[in-house]
Each structure stands twice: as structure tokens, then as C-alpha cells.
Amino acid sequence: MRTNYAKFLLVPVVAASLAGCGINSVPTAEEGAKAKWADVQAAFQERSNLIPNLANIVKGAAAQENKTLTEVIEARAKATAPNIQVNDSDLSDPAKMAAFQSAQNQLSGSLARLLVSVEQYPTLKSQEGYLKLQDQLEGQENRVRITLRDYNEAVRVYNTTIRTFPDIIGAKIIHGAKPMVPYQATTPGADTAPKLDMAPTS
């Protein structure tokens, strides 16, 4: 009778010990980081979805900017190419993350150059559709910045969890957890949303 009672008491003790060794905390932190990455991908996709509308407006009103516009369209194609996308299993792969970041930064740069170049077209800047689109792009750049910040925080929590005791036990032995790669700006100020001047020139 005592033996059975001792076994009965041992079960919650063992369960508590295992829970403290990363059984639950590691996958919880991992899923949190994956969810934040999904937000990052959605933000970049929504920004990408705005570019065809911008291209149509600029194409008709600023023919001289065709070279810059072509750069934006090509950069968008690269940034949305299937081989450049990062899924959940790639978040621990520095090379895949670097390729994704490079493509997104290239798109950001070409888009910024286009928006600056069309500042010299007062007629274009005064069009309601263009102003509305600039407003949407500015909002989307802010969302990208926020989702990247949230993702990096979730990665920090996950990476800290799998490296600290006692969670490191479960992380190494049970889950085989690997550190995730944070999103890093490759150019100075790339993590700050650009300010788009939407005021018509006089």
C-alpha cells in the first residue's frame, strides 16, 4: 500500500521536474517566435501588394522615372520569389534569413528612391490616389518595423530559454532546439520606417 502511495506522490514530482526542464517552455517560446515571424511575412506581403498600384499611378504621370520604377518592380519580384521566402523551419538558418533580409532591403531601397524621385512632380503629388497610396505605404512601413521588433523580441526570449538552466536540459535532450536568427538591418537606419513627405508642393 505504501509503495503504491509513494508512486502516486512521485508522479506530480516528476511532472513538475520535467516541466521545469523545458518540456513546455521551449516549444511555447518557439511557437511564439514563429507566430511573430508570420506577422513579419504578412507585413512585408501587404507592403508588396501596394506596389502594383503605385507603379500604375507613377507610370502614367512620371514617364522619366521608368528606370527607377523598373527597379522597384524587379526588386518586388525578387523579394516575393518562392526561393527567397523563409518558413518556420528556416528561422535557425542564417543563410536563408540573410537572403530574405537582403531581398527586402533591396526592395525598400528602390521603393524609397522612387518615392523621392516623384517628389519633383507636383501634379502627381496632388492626385488623391497617389497621396492615399503614399499614406498606406507609410503606414505599412511602420507595421513592418513594429513586426520586426516584436519578432526579434520573441527570438530573444526563445534563444534565452534554450540557453538557460533548467530549460537547456529539455532544449538539448528532448527538443534538439537550435537558436533562431533575429532580423538584422544590413544598412544604417534600415530598421526605422522612412518618413514619406505627402504634402503637395506649392
mmCIF file of the C-alpha atoms, coordinates in Angstrom:
data_MODEL
# 
_entry.id   MODEL 
# 
loop_
_atom_site.group_PDB 
_atom_site.id 
_atom_site.type_symbol 
_atom_site.label_atom_id 
_atom_site.label_alt_id 
_atom_site.label_comp_id 
_atom_site.label_asym_id 
_atom_site.label_entity_id 
_atom_site.label_seq_id 
_atom_site.pdbx_PDB_ins_code 
_atom_site.Cartn_x 
_atom_site.Cartn_y 
_atom_site.Cartn_z 
_atom_site.occupancy 
_atom_site.B_iso_or_equiv 
_atom_site.pdbx_formal_charge 
_atom_site.auth_seq_id 
_atom_site.auth_comp_id 
_atom_site.auth_asym_id 
_atom_site.auth_atom_id 
_atom_site.pdbx_PDB_model_num 
ATOM 1   C CA . MET A 1 1   ? 0.000  0.000  0.000   1.00 0.00 ? 1   MET A CA 1 
ATOM 2   C CA . ARG A 1 2   ? 2.802  2.380  0.924   1.00 0.00 ? 2   ARG A CA 1 
ATOM 3   C CA . THR A 1 3   ? 4.619  1.562  -2.325  1.00 0.00 ? 3   THR A CA 1 
ATOM 4   C CA . ASN A 1 4   ? 1.570  2.468  -4.405  1.00 0.00 ? 4   ASN A CA 1 
ATOM 5   C CA . TYR A 1 5   ? 1.088  5.657  -2.394  1.00 0.00 ? 5   TYR A CA 1 
ATOM 6   C CA . ALA A 1 6   ? 4.740  6.595  -2.913  1.00 0.00 ? 6   ALA A CA 1 
ATOM 7   C CA . LYS A 1 7   ? 4.403  6.027  -6.666  1.00 0.00 ? 7   LYS A CA 1 
ATOM 8   C CA . PHE A 1 8   ? 1.275  8.158  -6.681  1.00 0.00 ? 8   PHE A CA 1 
ATOM 9   C CA . LEU A 1 9   ? 3.139  11.016 -4.991  1.00 0.00 ? 9   LEU A CA 1 
ATOM 10  C CA . LEU A 1 10  ? 6.129  10.596 -7.290  1.00 0.00 ? 10  LEU A CA 1 
ATOM 11  C CA . VAL A 1 11  ? 4.130  11.288 -10.470 1.00 0.00 ? 11  VAL A CA 1 
ATOM 12  C CA . PRO A 1 12  ? 3.449  15.004 -9.826  1.00 0.00 ? 12  PRO A CA 1 
ATOM 13  C CA . VAL A 1 13  ? 7.019  15.498 -8.574  1.00 0.00 ? 13  VAL A CA 1 
ATOM 14  C CA . VAL A 1 14  ? 8.458  14.025 -11.780 1.00 0.00 ? 14  VAL A CA 1 
ATOM 15  C CA . ALA A 1 15  ? 5.997  16.004 -13.891 1.00 0.00 ? 15  ALA A CA 1 
ATOM 16  C CA . ALA A 1 16  ? 6.958  19.230 -12.152 1.00 0.00 ? 16  ALA A CA 1 
ATOM 17  C CA . SER A 1 17  ? 10.653 18.447 -12.609 1.00 0.00 ? 17  SER A CA 1 
ATOM 18  C CA . LEU A 1 18  ? 10.193 17.781 -16.311 1.00 0.00 ? 18  LEU A CA 1 
ATOM 19  C CA . ALA A 1 19  ? 8.119  20.939 -16.750 1.00 0.00 ? 19  ALA A CA 1 
ATOM 20  C CA . GLY A 1 20  ? 10.972 22.886 -15.225 1.00 0.00 ? 20  GLY A CA 1 
ATOM 21  C CA . CYS A 1 21  ? 13.404 21.371 -17.720 1.00 0.00 ? 21  CYS A CA 1 
ATOM 22  C CA . GLY A 1 22  ? 11.988 22.990 -20.849 1.00 0.00 ? 22  GLY A CA 1 
ATOM 23  C CA . ILE A 1 23  ? 9.351  20.403 -21.729 1.00 0.00 ? 23  ILE A CA 1 
ATOM 24  C CA . ASN A 1 24  ? 6.728  23.130 -22.092 1.00 0.00 ? 24  ASN A CA 1 
ATOM 25  C CA . SER A 1 25  ? 8.677  26.399 -22.043 1.00 0.00 ? 25  SER A CA 1 
ATOM 26  C CA . VAL A 1 26  ? 10.845 25.640 -25.087 1.00 0.00 ? 26  VAL A CA 1 
ATOM 27  C CA . PRO A 1 27  ? 8.014  24.809 -27.529 1.00 0.00 ? 27  PRO A CA 1 
ATOM 28  C CA . THR A 1 28  ? 5.953  27.692 -26.100 1.00 0.00 ? 28  THR A CA 1 
ATOM 29  C CA . ALA A 1 29  ? 8.755  30.159 -26.798 1.00 0.00 ? 29  ALA A CA 1 
ATOM 30  C CA . GLU A 1 30  ? 9.362  28.588 -30.212 1.00 0.00 ? 30  GLU A CA 1 
ATOM 31  C CA . GLU A 1 31  ? 5.721  28.865 -31.239 1.00 0.00 ? 31  GLU A CA 1 
ATOM 32  C CA . GLY A 1 32  ? 5.677  32.474 -30.015 1.00 0.00 ? 32  GLY A CA 1 
ATOM 33  C CA . ALA A 1 33  ? 8.614  33.352 -32.281 1.00 0.00 ? 33  ALA A CA 1 
ATOM 34  C CA . LYS A 1 34  ? 7.045  31.526 -35.234 1.00 0.00 ? 34  LYS A CA 1 
ATOM 35  C CA . ALA A 1 35  ? 3.804  33.436 -34.763 1.00 0.00 ? 35  ALA A CA 1 
ATOM 36  C CA . LYS A 1 36  ? 5.687  36.737 -34.754 1.00 0.00 ? 36  LYS A CA 1 
ATOM 37  C CA . TRP A 1 37  ? 7.516  35.702 -37.930 1.00 0.00 ? 37  TRP A CA 1 
ATOM 38  C CA . ALA A 1 38  ? 4.149  35.075 -39.581 1.00 0.00 ? 38  ALA A CA 1 
ATOM 39  C CA . ASP A 1 39  ? 3.271  38.689 -38.708 1.00 0.00 ? 39  ASP A CA 1 
ATOM 40  C CA . VAL A 1 40  ? 6.521  39.851 -40.332 1.00 0.00 ? 40  VAL A CA 1 
ATOM 41  C CA . GLN A 1 41  ? 5.744  37.943 -43.514 1.00 0.00 ? 41  GLN A CA 1 
ATOM 42  C CA . ALA A 1 42  ? 2.207  39.350 -43.615 1.00 0.00 ? 42  ALA A CA 1 
ATOM 43  C CA . ALA A 1 43  ? 3.502  42.907 -43.187 1.00 0.00 ? 43  ALA A CA 1 
ATOM 44  C CA . PHE A 1 44  ? 6.036  42.531 -45.996 1.00 0.00 ? 44  PHE A CA 1 
ATOM 45  C CA . GLN A 1 45  ? 3.389  40.929 -48.228 1.00 0.00 ? 45  GLN A CA 1 
ATOM 46  C CA . GLU A 1 46  ? 0.916  43.747 -47.621 1.00 0.00 ? 46  GLU A CA 1 
ATOM 47  C CA . ARG A 1 47  ? 3.614  46.280 -48.490 1.00 0.00 ? 47  ARG A CA 1 
ATOM 48  C CA . SER A 1 48  ? 4.386  44.321 -51.647 1.00 0.00 ? 48  SER A CA 1 
ATOM 49  C CA . ASN A 1 49  ? 0.700  44.278 -52.591 1.00 0.00 ? 49  ASN A CA 1 
ATOM 50  C CA . LEU A 1 50  ? 0.645  48.096 -52.667 1.00 0.00 ? 50  LEU A CA 1 
ATOM 51  C CA . ILE A 1 51  ? 3.457  48.371 -55.220 1.00 0.00 ? 51  ILE A CA 1 
ATOM 52  C CA . PRO A 1 52  ? 1.460  47.495 -58.397 1.00 0.00 ? 52  PRO A CA 1 
ATOM 53  C CA . ASN A 1 53  ? -0.975 50.341 -57.633 1.00 0.00 ? 53  ASN A CA 1 
ATOM 54  C CA . LEU A 1 54  ? 1.933  52.727 -57.070 1.00 0.00 ? 54  LEU A CA 1 
ATOM 55  C CA . ALA A 1 55  ? 3.524  51.556 -60.310 1.00 0.00 ? 55  ALA A CA 1 
ATOM 56  C CA . ASN A 1 56  ? 0.351  52.236 -62.303 1.00 0.00 ? 56  ASN A CA 1 
ATOM 57  C CA . ILE A 1 57  ? -0.009 55.762 -60.943 1.00 0.00 ? 57  ILE A CA 1 
ATOM 58  C CA . VAL A 1 58  ? 3.658  56.681 -61.448 1.00 0.00 ? 58  VAL A CA 1 
ATOM 59  C CA . LYS A 1 59  ? 3.845  55.043 -64.879 1.00 0.00 ? 59  LYS A CA 1 
ATOM 60  C CA . GLY A 1 60  ? 1.148  57.317 -66.214 1.00 0.00 ? 60  GLY A CA 1 
ATOM 61  C CA . ALA A 1 61  ? 2.313  60.557 -64.610 1.00 0.00 ? 61  ALA A CA 1 
ATOM 62  C CA . ALA A 1 62  ? 6.100  60.368 -64.500 1.00 0.00 ? 62  ALA A CA 1 
ATOM 63  C CA . ALA A 1 63  ? 7.425  58.667 -67.614 1.00 0.00 ? 63  ALA A CA 1 
ATOM 64  C CA . GLN A 1 64  ? 11.003 59.768 -66.873 1.00 0.00 ? 64  GLN A CA 1 
ATOM 65  C CA . GLU A 1 65  ? 11.029 57.565 -63.777 1.00 0.00 ? 65  GLU A CA 1 
ATOM 66  C CA . ASN A 1 66  ? 10.616 54.339 -65.741 1.00 0.00 ? 66  ASN A CA 1 
ATOM 67  C CA . LYS A 1 67  ? 14.136 53.140 -64.855 1.00 0.00 ? 67  LYS A CA 1 
ATOM 68  C CA . THR A 1 68  ? 13.531 53.581 -61.115 1.00 0.00 ? 68  THR A CA 1 
ATOM 69  C CA . LEU A 1 69  ? 10.062 52.094 -61.470 1.00 0.00 ? 69  LEU A CA 1 
ATOM 70  C CA . THR A 1 70  ? 11.545 49.067 -63.233 1.00 0.00 ? 70  THR A CA 1 
ATOM 71  C CA . GLU A 1 71  ? 13.996 48.654 -60.349 1.00 0.00 ? 71  GLU A CA 1 
ATOM 72  C CA . VAL A 1 72  ? 11.093 48.626 -57.884 1.00 0.00 ? 72  VAL A CA 1 
ATOM 73  C CA . ILE A 1 73  ? 9.159  46.051 -59.896 1.00 0.00 ? 73  ILE A CA 1 
ATOM 74  C CA . GLU A 1 74  ? 12.231 43.814 -60.252 1.00 0.00 ? 74  GLU A CA 1 
ATOM 75  C CA . ALA A 1 75  ? 13.074 44.144 -56.546 1.00 0.00 ? 75  ALA A CA 1 
ATOM 76  C CA . ARG A 1 76  ? 9.481  43.252 -55.661 1.00 0.00 ? 76  ARG A CA 1 
ATOM 77  C CA . ALA A 1 77  ? 9.700  40.130 -57.836 1.00 0.00 ? 77  ALA A CA 1 
ATOM 78  C CA . LYS A 1 78  ? 12.899 39.060 -56.064 1.00 0.00 ? 78  LYS A CA 1 
ATOM 79  C CA . ALA A 1 79  ? 11.518 39.793 -52.582 1.00 0.00 ? 79  ALA A CA 1 
ATOM 80  C CA . THR A 1 80  ? 8.393  37.707 -53.219 1.00 0.00 ? 80  THR A CA 1 
ATOM 81  C CA . ALA A 1 81  ? 10.092 34.829 -55.086 1.00 0.00 ? 81  ALA A CA 1 
ATOM 82  C CA . PRO A 1 82  ? 9.317  31.391 -53.590 1.00 0.00 ? 82  PRO A CA 1 
ATOM 83  C CA . ASN A 1 83  ? 13.015 30.512 -53.215 1.00 0.00 ? 83  ASN A CA 1 
ATOM 84  C CA . ILE A 1 84  ? 13.635 33.594 -51.052 1.00 0.00 ? 84  ILE A CA 1 
ATOM 85  C CA . GLN A 1 85  ? 10.779 33.008 -48.608 1.00 0.00 ? 85  GLN A CA 1 
ATOM 86  C CA . VAL A 1 86  ? 11.561 31.865 -45.076 1.00 0.00 ? 86  VAL A CA 1 
ATOM 87  C CA . ASN A 1 87  ? 9.312  29.290 -43.421 1.00 0.00 ? 87  ASN A CA 1 
ATOM 88  C CA . ASP A 1 88  ? 9.246  28.112 -39.795 1.00 0.00 ? 88  ASP A CA 1 
ATOM 89  C CA . SER A 1 89  ? 11.989 25.543 -40.305 1.00 0.00 ? 89  SER A CA 1 
ATOM 90  C CA . ASP A 1 90  ? 14.335 28.187 -41.792 1.00 0.00 ? 90  ASP A CA 1 
ATOM 91  C CA . LEU A 1 91  ? 14.340 30.510 -38.774 1.00 0.00 ? 91  LEU A CA 1 
ATOM 92  C CA . SER A 1 92  ? 17.534 28.864 -37.498 1.00 0.00 ? 92  SER A CA 1 
ATOM 93  C CA . ASP A 1 93  ? 19.281 29.151 -40.883 1.00 0.00 ? 93  ASP A CA 1 
ATOM 94  C CA . PRO A 1 94  ? 21.447 32.319 -41.047 1.00 0.00 ? 94  PRO A CA 1 
ATOM 95  C CA . ALA A 1 95  ? 21.947 31.999 -44.829 1.00 0.00 ? 95  ALA A CA 1 
ATOM 96  C CA . LYS A 1 96  ? 18.221 31.821 -45.592 1.00 0.00 ? 96  LYS A CA 1 
ATOM 97  C CA . MET A 1 97  ? 17.494 34.718 -43.250 1.00 0.00 ? 97  MET A CA 1 
ATOM 98  C CA . ALA A 1 98  ? 20.286 36.797 -44.794 1.00 0.00 ? 98  ALA A CA 1 
ATOM 99  C CA . ALA A 1 99  ? 18.945 36.178 -48.313 1.00 0.00 ? 99  ALA A CA 1 
ATOM 100 C CA . PHE A 1 100 ? 15.436 37.191 -47.248 1.00 0.00 ? 100 PHE A CA 1 
ATOM 101 C CA . GLN A 1 101 ? 16.692 40.313 -45.487 1.00 0.00 ? 101 GLN A CA 1 
ATOM 102 C CA . SER A 1 102 ? 18.821 41.288 -48.480 1.00 0.00 ? 102 SER A CA 1 
ATOM 103 C CA . ALA A 1 103 ? 15.866 40.994 -50.872 1.00 0.00 ? 103 ALA A CA 1 
ATOM 104 C CA . GLN A 1 104 ? 13.598 43.019 -48.582 1.00 0.00 ? 104 GLN A CA 1 
ATOM 105 C CA . ASN A 1 105 ? 16.268 45.687 -48.079 1.00 0.00 ? 105 ASN A CA 1 
ATOM 106 C CA . GLN A 1 106 ? 16.779 45.950 -51.836 1.00 0.00 ? 106 GLN A CA 1 
ATOM 107 C CA . LEU A 1 107 ? 13.053 46.483 -52.297 1.00 0.00 ? 107 LEU A CA 1 
ATOM 108 C CA . SER A 1 108 ? 12.973 49.071 -49.516 1.00 0.00 ? 108 SER A CA 1 
ATOM 109 C CA . GLY A 1 109 ? 15.862 50.956 -51.118 1.00 0.00 ? 109 GLY A CA 1 
ATOM 110 C CA . SER A 1 110 ? 14.424 51.018 -54.633 1.00 0.00 ? 110 SER A CA 1 
ATOM 111 C CA . LEU A 1 111 ? 10.986 51.982 -53.299 1.00 0.00 ? 111 LEU A CA 1 
ATOM 112 C CA . ALA A 1 112 ? 12.482 54.851 -51.297 1.00 0.00 ? 112 ALA A CA 1 
ATOM 113 C CA . ARG A 1 113 ? 14.373 56.092 -54.397 1.00 0.00 ? 113 ARG A CA 1 
ATOM 114 C CA . LEU A 1 114 ? 11.170 56.042 -56.433 1.00 0.00 ? 114 LEU A CA 1 
ATOM 115 C CA . LEU A 1 115 ? 9.199  57.961 -53.808 1.00 0.00 ? 115 LEU A CA 1 
ATOM 116 C CA . VAL A 1 116 ? 11.951 60.575 -53.563 1.00 0.00 ? 116 VAL A CA 1 
ATOM 117 C CA . SER A 1 117 ? 12.208 60.944 -57.335 1.00 0.00 ? 117 SER A CA 1 
ATOM 118 C CA . VAL A 1 118 ? 8.488  61.598 -57.824 1.00 0.00 ? 118 VAL A CA 1 
ATOM 119 C CA . GLU A 1 119 ? 8.642  64.473 -55.339 1.00 0.00 ? 119 GLU A CA 1 
ATOM 120 C CA . GLN A 1 120 ? 9.527  66.678 -58.320 1.00 0.00 ? 120 GLN A CA 1 
ATOM 121 C CA . TYR A 1 121 ? 6.124  66.089 -59.925 1.00 0.00 ? 121 TYR A CA 1 
ATOM 122 C CA . PRO A 1 122 ? 3.619  68.499 -58.316 1.00 0.00 ? 122 PRO A CA 1 
ATOM 123 C CA . THR A 1 123 ? 0.775  67.173 -60.480 1.00 0.00 ? 123 THR A CA 1 
ATOM 124 C CA . LEU A 1 124 ? 1.407  63.628 -59.312 1.00 0.00 ? 124 LEU A CA 1 
ATOM 125 C CA . LYS A 1 125 ? 1.737  64.654 -55.681 1.00 0.00 ? 125 LYS A CA 1 
ATOM 126 C CA . SER A 1 126 ? -1.593 66.456 -55.794 1.00 0.00 ? 126 SER A CA 1 
ATOM 127 C CA . GLN A 1 127 ? -3.517 63.397 -57.055 1.00 0.00 ? 127 GLN A CA 1 
ATOM 128 C CA . GLU A 1 128 ? -5.764 61.975 -54.368 1.00 0.00 ? 128 GLU A CA 1 
ATOM 129 C CA . GLY A 1 129 ? -4.964 58.380 -55.351 1.00 0.00 ? 129 GLY A CA 1 
ATOM 130 C CA . TYR A 1 130 ? -1.235 58.950 -55.083 1.00 0.00 ? 130 TYR A CA 1 
ATOM 131 C CA . LEU A 1 131 ? -1.487 60.721 -51.735 1.00 0.00 ? 131 LEU A CA 1 
ATOM 132 C CA . LYS A 1 132 ? -3.679 57.940 -50.370 1.00 0.00 ? 132 LYS A CA 1 
ATOM 133 C CA . LEU A 1 133 ? -1.204 55.332 -51.605 1.00 0.00 ? 133 LEU A CA 1 
ATOM 134 C CA . GLN A 1 134 ? 1.719  57.153 -50.012 1.00 0.00 ? 134 GLN A CA 1 
ATOM 135 C CA . ASP A 1 135 ? -0.208 57.236 -46.755 1.00 0.00 ? 135 ASP A CA 1 
ATOM 136 C CA . GLN A 1 136 ? -0.814 53.479 -46.988 1.00 0.00 ? 136 GLN A CA 1 
ATOM 137 C CA . LEU A 1 137 ? 2.861  52.823 -47.732 1.00 0.00 ? 137 LEU A CA 1 
ATOM 138 C CA . GLU A 1 138 ? 3.959  54.932 -44.779 1.00 0.00 ? 138 GLU A CA 1 
ATOM 139 C CA . GLY A 1 139 ? 1.590  53.017 -42.505 1.00 0.00 ? 139 GLY A CA 1 
ATOM 140 C CA . GLN A 1 140 ? 2.806  49.713 -43.888 1.00 0.00 ? 140 GLN A CA 1 
ATOM 141 C CA . GLU A 1 141 ? 6.468  50.637 -43.354 1.00 0.00 ? 141 GLU A CA 1 
ATOM 142 C CA . ASN A 1 142 ? 5.595  51.368 -39.724 1.00 0.00 ? 142 ASN A CA 1 
ATOM 143 C CA . ARG A 1 143 ? 3.876  47.993 -39.429 1.00 0.00 ? 143 ARG A CA 1 
ATOM 144 C CA . VAL A 1 144 ? 6.925  46.248 -40.897 1.00 0.00 ? 144 VAL A CA 1 
ATOM 145 C CA . ARG A 1 145 ? 9.143  47.982 -38.344 1.00 0.00 ? 145 ARG A CA 1 
ATOM 146 C CA . ILE A 1 146 ? 6.857  47.001 -35.444 1.00 0.00 ? 146 ILE A CA 1 
ATOM 147 C CA . THR A 1 147 ? 6.504  43.370 -36.513 1.00 0.00 ? 147 THR A CA 1 
ATOM 148 C CA . LEU A 1 148 ? 10.285 43.072 -36.906 1.00 0.00 ? 148 LEU A CA 1 
ATOM 149 C CA . ARG A 1 149 ? 10.773 44.476 -33.414 1.00 0.00 ? 149 ARG A CA 1 
ATOM 150 C CA . ASP A 1 150 ? 8.207  42.019 -31.989 1.00 0.00 ? 150 ASP A CA 1 
ATOM 151 C CA . TYR A 1 151 ? 9.795  39.099 -33.852 1.00 0.00 ? 151 TYR A CA 1 
ATOM 152 C CA . ASN A 1 152 ? 13.265 39.972 -32.571 1.00 0.00 ? 152 ASN A CA 1 
ATOM 153 C CA . GLU A 1 153 ? 11.934 40.142 -29.013 1.00 0.00 ? 153 GLU A CA 1 
ATOM 154 C CA . ALA A 1 154 ? 10.279 36.714 -29.399 1.00 0.00 ? 154 ALA A CA 1 
ATOM 155 C CA . VAL A 1 155 ? 13.561 35.319 -30.781 1.00 0.00 ? 155 VAL A CA 1 
ATOM 156 C CA . ARG A 1 156 ? 15.435 36.821 -27.820 1.00 0.00 ? 156 ARG A CA 1 
ATOM 157 C CA . VAL A 1 157 ? 13.048 35.095 -25.403 1.00 0.00 ? 157 VAL A CA 1 
ATOM 158 C CA . TYR A 1 158 ? 13.339 31.772 -27.248 1.00 0.00 ? 158 TYR A CA 1 
ATOM 159 C CA . ASN A 1 159 ? 17.135 31.912 -27.554 1.00 0.00 ? 159 ASN A CA 1 
ATOM 160 C CA . THR A 1 160 ? 17.448 32.827 -23.873 1.00 0.00 ? 160 THR A CA 1 
ATOM 161 C CA . THR A 1 161 ? 15.098 29.990 -22.885 1.00 0.00 ? 161 THR A CA 1 
ATOM 162 C CA . ILE A 1 162 ? 17.063 27.297 -24.725 1.00 0.00 ? 162 ILE A CA 1 
ATOM 163 C CA . ARG A 1 163 ? 20.382 28.511 -23.278 1.00 0.00 ? 163 ARG A CA 1 
ATOM 164 C CA . THR A 1 164 ? 19.468 28.881 -19.596 1.00 0.00 ? 164 THR A CA 1 
ATOM 165 C CA . PHE A 1 165 ? 19.103 26.295 -16.840 1.00 0.00 ? 165 PHE A CA 1 
ATOM 166 C CA . PRO A 1 166 ? 16.951 24.301 -16.343 1.00 0.00 ? 166 PRO A CA 1 
ATOM 167 C CA . ASP A 1 167 ? 15.267 24.764 -19.762 1.00 0.00 ? 167 ASP A CA 1 
ATOM 168 C CA . ILE A 1 168 ? 18.505 23.963 -21.581 1.00 0.00 ? 168 ILE A CA 1 
ATOM 169 C CA . ILE A 1 169 ? 18.105 20.325 -20.496 1.00 0.00 ? 169 ILE A CA 1 
ATOM 170 C CA . GLY A 1 170 ? 14.850 19.853 -22.370 1.00 0.00 ? 170 GLY A CA 1 
ATOM 171 C CA . ALA A 1 171 ? 16.021 22.078 -25.214 1.00 0.00 ? 171 ALA A CA 1 
ATOM 172 C CA . LYS A 1 172 ? 19.093 19.944 -25.932 1.00 0.00 ? 172 LYS A CA 1 
ATOM 173 C CA . ILE A 1 173 ? 17.999 16.451 -24.940 1.00 0.00 ? 173 ILE A CA 1 
ATOM 174 C CA . ILE A 1 174 ? 14.300 16.403 -25.855 1.00 0.00 ? 174 ILE A CA 1 
ATOM 175 C CA . HIS A 1 175 ? 13.711 19.120 -28.454 1.00 0.00 ? 175 HIS A CA 1 
ATOM 176 C CA . GLY A 1 176 ? 17.117 19.399 -30.134 1.00 0.00 ? 176 GLY A CA 1 
ATOM 177 C CA . ALA A 1 177 ? 16.483 23.138 -30.179 1.00 0.00 ? 177 ALA A CA 1 
ATOM 178 C CA . LYS A 1 178 ? 18.679 25.458 -32.229 1.00 0.00 ? 178 LYS A CA 1 
ATOM 179 C CA . PRO A 1 179 ? 18.954 29.244 -31.813 1.00 0.00 ? 179 PRO A CA 1 
ATOM 180 C CA . MET A 1 180 ? 16.771 31.305 -34.135 1.00 0.00 ? 180 MET A CA 1 
ATOM 181 C CA . VAL A 1 181 ? 18.177 34.131 -36.222 1.00 0.00 ? 181 VAL A CA 1 
ATOM 182 C CA . PRO A 1 182 ? 16.978 37.660 -35.402 1.00 0.00 ? 182 PRO A CA 1 
ATOM 183 C CA . TYR A 1 183 ? 16.175 40.046 -38.212 1.00 0.00 ? 183 TYR A CA 1 
ATOM 184 C CA . GLN A 1 184 ? 19.070 42.461 -38.569 1.00 0.00 ? 184 GLN A CA 1 
ATOM 185 C CA . ALA A 1 185 ? 19.200 45.691 -40.516 1.00 0.00 ? 185 ALA A CA 1 
ATOM 186 C CA . THR A 1 186 ? 22.032 45.441 -43.036 1.00 0.00 ? 186 THR A CA 1 
ATOM 187 C CA . THR A 1 187 ? 22.166 49.156 -43.723 1.00 0.00 ? 187 THR A CA 1 
ATOM 188 C CA . PRO A 1 188 ? 22.230 52.003 -41.190 1.00 0.00 ? 188 PRO A CA 1 
ATOM 189 C CA . GLY A 1 189 ? 18.707 53.129 -40.334 1.00 0.00 ? 189 GLY A CA 1 
ATOM 190 C CA . ALA A 1 190 ? 17.043 50.286 -42.237 1.00 0.00 ? 190 ALA A CA 1 
ATOM 191 C CA . ASP A 1 191 ? 15.113 49.331 -39.115 1.00 0.00 ? 191 ASP A CA 1 
ATOM 192 C CA . THR A 1 192 ? 13.498 52.781 -38.977 1.00 0.00 ? 192 THR A CA 1 
ATOM 193 C CA . ALA A 1 193 ? 10.446 53.470 -41.099 1.00 0.00 ? 193 ALA A CA 1 
ATOM 194 C CA . PRO A 1 194 ? 11.118 56.135 -43.732 1.00 0.00 ? 194 PRO A CA 1 
ATOM 195 C CA . LYS A 1 195 ? 9.223  59.403 -43.500 1.00 0.00 ? 195 LYS A CA 1 
ATOM 196 C CA . LEU A 1 196 ? 7.244  59.991 -46.648 1.00 0.00 ? 196 LEU A CA 1 
ATOM 197 C CA . ASP A 1 197 ? 6.564  63.615 -47.496 1.00 0.00 ? 197 ASP A CA 1 
ATOM 198 C CA . MET A 1 198 ? 2.957  63.668 -48.668 1.00 0.00 ? 198 MET A CA 1 
ATOM 199 C CA . ALA A 1 199 ? 2.428  67.425 -48.681 1.00 0.00 ? 199 ALA A CA 1 
ATOM 200 C CA . PRO A 1 200 ? 1.848  68.865 -52.178 1.00 0.00 ? 200 PRO A CA 1 
ATOM 201 C CA . THR A 1 201 ? 4.461  71.358 -53.302 1.00 0.00 ? 201 THR A CA 1 
ATOM 202 C CA . SER A 1 202 ? 3.283  74.906 -53.779 1.00 0.00 ? 202 SER A CA 1 
# 
